[in-house]
Backbone as ProteinMPNN parsed JSONL, in Angstrom:
{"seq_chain_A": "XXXXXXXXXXXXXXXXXXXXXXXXXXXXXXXXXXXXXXXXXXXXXXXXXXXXXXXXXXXXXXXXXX", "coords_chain_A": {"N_chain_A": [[-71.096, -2.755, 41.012], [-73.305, -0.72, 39.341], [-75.174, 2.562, 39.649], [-78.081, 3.355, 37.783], [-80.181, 6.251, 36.221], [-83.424, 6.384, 34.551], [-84.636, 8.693, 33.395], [-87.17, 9.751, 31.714], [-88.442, 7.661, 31.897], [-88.502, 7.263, 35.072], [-87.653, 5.25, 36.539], [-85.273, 3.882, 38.418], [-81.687, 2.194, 37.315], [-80.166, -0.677, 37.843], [-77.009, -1.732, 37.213], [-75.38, -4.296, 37.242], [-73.046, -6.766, 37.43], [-73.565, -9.037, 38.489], [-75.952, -11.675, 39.902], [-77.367, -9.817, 42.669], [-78.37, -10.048, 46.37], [-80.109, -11.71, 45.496], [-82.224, -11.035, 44.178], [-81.895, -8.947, 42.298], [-81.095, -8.386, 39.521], [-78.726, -8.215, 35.956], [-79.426, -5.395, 35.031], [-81.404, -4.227, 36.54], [-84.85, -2.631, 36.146], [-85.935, -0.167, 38.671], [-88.565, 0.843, 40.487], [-88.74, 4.06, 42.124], [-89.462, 3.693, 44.928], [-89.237, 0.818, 45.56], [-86.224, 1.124, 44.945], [-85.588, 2.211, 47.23], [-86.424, 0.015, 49.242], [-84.863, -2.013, 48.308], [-82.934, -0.805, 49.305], [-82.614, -0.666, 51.893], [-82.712, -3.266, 52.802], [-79.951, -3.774, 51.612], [-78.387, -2.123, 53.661], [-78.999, -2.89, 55.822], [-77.924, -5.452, 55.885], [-75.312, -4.861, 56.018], [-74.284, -3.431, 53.657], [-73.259, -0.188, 54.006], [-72.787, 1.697, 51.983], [-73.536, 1.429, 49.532], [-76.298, 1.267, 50.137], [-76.411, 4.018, 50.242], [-75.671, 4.984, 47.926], [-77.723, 3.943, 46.223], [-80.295, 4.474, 47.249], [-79.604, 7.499, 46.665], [-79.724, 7.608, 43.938], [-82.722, 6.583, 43.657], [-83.831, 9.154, 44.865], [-82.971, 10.956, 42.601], [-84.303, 9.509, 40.871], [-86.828, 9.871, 41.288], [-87.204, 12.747, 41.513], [-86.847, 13.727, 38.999], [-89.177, 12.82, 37.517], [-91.225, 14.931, 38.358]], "CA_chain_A": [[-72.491, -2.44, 40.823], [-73.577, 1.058, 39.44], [-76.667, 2.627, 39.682], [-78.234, 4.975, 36.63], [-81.534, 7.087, 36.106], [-84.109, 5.957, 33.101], [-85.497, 9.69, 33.495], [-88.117, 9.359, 30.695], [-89.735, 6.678, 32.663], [-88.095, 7.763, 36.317], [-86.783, 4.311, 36.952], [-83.329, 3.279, 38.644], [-81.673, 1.18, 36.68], [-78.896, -1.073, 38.32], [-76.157, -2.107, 36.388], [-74.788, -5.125, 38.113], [-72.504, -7.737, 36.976], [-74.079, -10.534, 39.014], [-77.109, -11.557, 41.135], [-77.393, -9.305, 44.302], [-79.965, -10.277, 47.287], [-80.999, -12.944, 44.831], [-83.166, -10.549, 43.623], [-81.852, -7.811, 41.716], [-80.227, -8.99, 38.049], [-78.299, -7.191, 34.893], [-79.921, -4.198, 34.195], [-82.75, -4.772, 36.629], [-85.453, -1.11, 36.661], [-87.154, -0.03, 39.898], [-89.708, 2.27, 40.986], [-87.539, 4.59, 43.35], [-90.03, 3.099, 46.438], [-88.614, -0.675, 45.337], [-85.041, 0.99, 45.343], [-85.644, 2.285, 48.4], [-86.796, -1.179, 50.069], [-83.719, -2.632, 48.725], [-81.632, -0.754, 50.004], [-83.043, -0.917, 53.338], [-82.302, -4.926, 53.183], [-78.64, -3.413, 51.831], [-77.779, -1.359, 55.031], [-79.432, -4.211, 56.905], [-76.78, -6.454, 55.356], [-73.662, -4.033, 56.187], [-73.517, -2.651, 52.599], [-74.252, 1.377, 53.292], [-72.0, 2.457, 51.186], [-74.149, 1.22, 48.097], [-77.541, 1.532, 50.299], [-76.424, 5.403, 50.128], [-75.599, 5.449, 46.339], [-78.945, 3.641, 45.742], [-81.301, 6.214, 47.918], [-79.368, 8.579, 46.013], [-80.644, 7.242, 42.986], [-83.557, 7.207, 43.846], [-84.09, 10.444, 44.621], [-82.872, 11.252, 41.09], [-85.295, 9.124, 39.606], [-87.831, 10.425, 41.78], [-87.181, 14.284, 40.93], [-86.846, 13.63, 37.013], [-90.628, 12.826, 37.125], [-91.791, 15.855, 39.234]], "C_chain_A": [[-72.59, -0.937, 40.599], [-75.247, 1.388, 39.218], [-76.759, 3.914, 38.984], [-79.804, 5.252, 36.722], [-81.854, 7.5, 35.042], [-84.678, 7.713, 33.734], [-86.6, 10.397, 32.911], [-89.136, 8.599, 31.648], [-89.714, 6.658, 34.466], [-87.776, 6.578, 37.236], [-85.57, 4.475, 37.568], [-83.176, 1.615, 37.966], [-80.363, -0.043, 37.483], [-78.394, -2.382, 37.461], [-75.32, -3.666, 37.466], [-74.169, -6.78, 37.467], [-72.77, -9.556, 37.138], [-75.087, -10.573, 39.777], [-76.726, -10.933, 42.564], [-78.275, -9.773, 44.914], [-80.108, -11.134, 46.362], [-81.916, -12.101, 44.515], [-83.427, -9.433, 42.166], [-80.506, -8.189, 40.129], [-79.759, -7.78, 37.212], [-79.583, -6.646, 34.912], [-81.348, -3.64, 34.844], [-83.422, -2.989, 36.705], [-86.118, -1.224, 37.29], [-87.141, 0.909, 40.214], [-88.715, 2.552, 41.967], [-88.133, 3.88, 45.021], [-89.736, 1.778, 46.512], [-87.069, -0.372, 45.471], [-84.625, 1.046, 46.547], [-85.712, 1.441, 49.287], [-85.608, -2.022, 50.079], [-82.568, -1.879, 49.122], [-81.543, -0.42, 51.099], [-82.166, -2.234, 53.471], [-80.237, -4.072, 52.998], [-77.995, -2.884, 52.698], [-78.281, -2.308, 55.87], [-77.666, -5.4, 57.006], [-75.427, -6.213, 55.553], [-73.331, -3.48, 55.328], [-74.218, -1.198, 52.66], [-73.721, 2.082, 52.732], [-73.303, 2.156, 49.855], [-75.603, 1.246, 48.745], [-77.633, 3.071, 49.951], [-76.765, 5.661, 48.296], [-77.018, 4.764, 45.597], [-80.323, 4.483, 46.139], [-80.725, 7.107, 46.994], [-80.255, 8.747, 44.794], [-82.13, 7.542, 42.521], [-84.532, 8.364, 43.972], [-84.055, 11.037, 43.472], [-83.81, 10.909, 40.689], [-86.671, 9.963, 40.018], [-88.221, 12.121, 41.25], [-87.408, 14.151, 39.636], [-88.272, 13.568, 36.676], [-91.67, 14.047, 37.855], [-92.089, 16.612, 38.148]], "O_chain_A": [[-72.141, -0.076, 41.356], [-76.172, 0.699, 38.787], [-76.163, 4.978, 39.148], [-80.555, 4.456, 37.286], [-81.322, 8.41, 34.407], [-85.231, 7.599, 34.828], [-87.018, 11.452, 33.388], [-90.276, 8.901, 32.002], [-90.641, 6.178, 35.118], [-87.634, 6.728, 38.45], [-84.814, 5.335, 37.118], [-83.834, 0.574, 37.976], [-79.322, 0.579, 37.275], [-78.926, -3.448, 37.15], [-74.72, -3.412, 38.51], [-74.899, -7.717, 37.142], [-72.491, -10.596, 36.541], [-75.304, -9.562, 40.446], [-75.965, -11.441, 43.387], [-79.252, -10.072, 44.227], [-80.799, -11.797, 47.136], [-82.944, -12.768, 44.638], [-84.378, -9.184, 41.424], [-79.277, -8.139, 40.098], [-80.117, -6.628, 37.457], [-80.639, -7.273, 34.829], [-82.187, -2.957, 34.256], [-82.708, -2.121, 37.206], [-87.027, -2.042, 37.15], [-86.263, 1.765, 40.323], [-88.003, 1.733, 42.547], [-87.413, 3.645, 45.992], [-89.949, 1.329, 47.639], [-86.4, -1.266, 45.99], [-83.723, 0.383, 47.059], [-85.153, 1.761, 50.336], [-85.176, -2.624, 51.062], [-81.424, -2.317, 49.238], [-80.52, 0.13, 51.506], [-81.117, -2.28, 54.113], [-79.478, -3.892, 53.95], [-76.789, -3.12, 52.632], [-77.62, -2.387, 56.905], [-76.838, -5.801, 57.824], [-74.518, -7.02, 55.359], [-72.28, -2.85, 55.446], [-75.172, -0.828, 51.976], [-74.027, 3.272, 52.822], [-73.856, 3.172, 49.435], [-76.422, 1.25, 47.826], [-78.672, 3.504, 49.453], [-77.664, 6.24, 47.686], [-77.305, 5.105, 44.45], [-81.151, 4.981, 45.377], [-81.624, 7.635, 46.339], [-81.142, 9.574, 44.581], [-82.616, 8.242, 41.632], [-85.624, 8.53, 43.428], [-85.042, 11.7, 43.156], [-84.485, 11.722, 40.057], [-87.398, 10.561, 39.224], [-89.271, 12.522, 40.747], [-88.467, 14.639, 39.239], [-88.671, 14.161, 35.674], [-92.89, 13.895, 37.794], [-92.667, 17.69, 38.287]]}, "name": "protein", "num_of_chains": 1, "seq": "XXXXXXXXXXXXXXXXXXXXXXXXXXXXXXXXXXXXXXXXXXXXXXXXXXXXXXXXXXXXXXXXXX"}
């Protein structure tokens, strides 16, 4: 799973080869406060390695529109 930053529109985009959470598909874009939520459930779940690199994200996308 990788996670990139639409910075035009200040999306995260996540690149992901297969359904995560059942929620999150190829290519899916979210508002940095939707990346943020999932990756609450992701550190919930035991993954904070990729809850980190998704907050990160976030933040990126978040700054790009400032």
């Amino acid at each position: 799973m990788r996670f990139d930053v639409d910075r035009g529109s200040g999306k995260v985009i996540v690149r992901s080869p297969n359904d995560v959470l059942g929620i999150l598909h190829n290519d899916a874009h979210l508002a940095p406060s939707g990346a943020r939520a999932i990756a609450n459930g992701l550190e919930i779940d035991g993954h904070r390695d990729l809850a980190a690199q998704l907050r990160a994200a976030a933040d990126e996308a978040e700054a790009a529109t400032r």
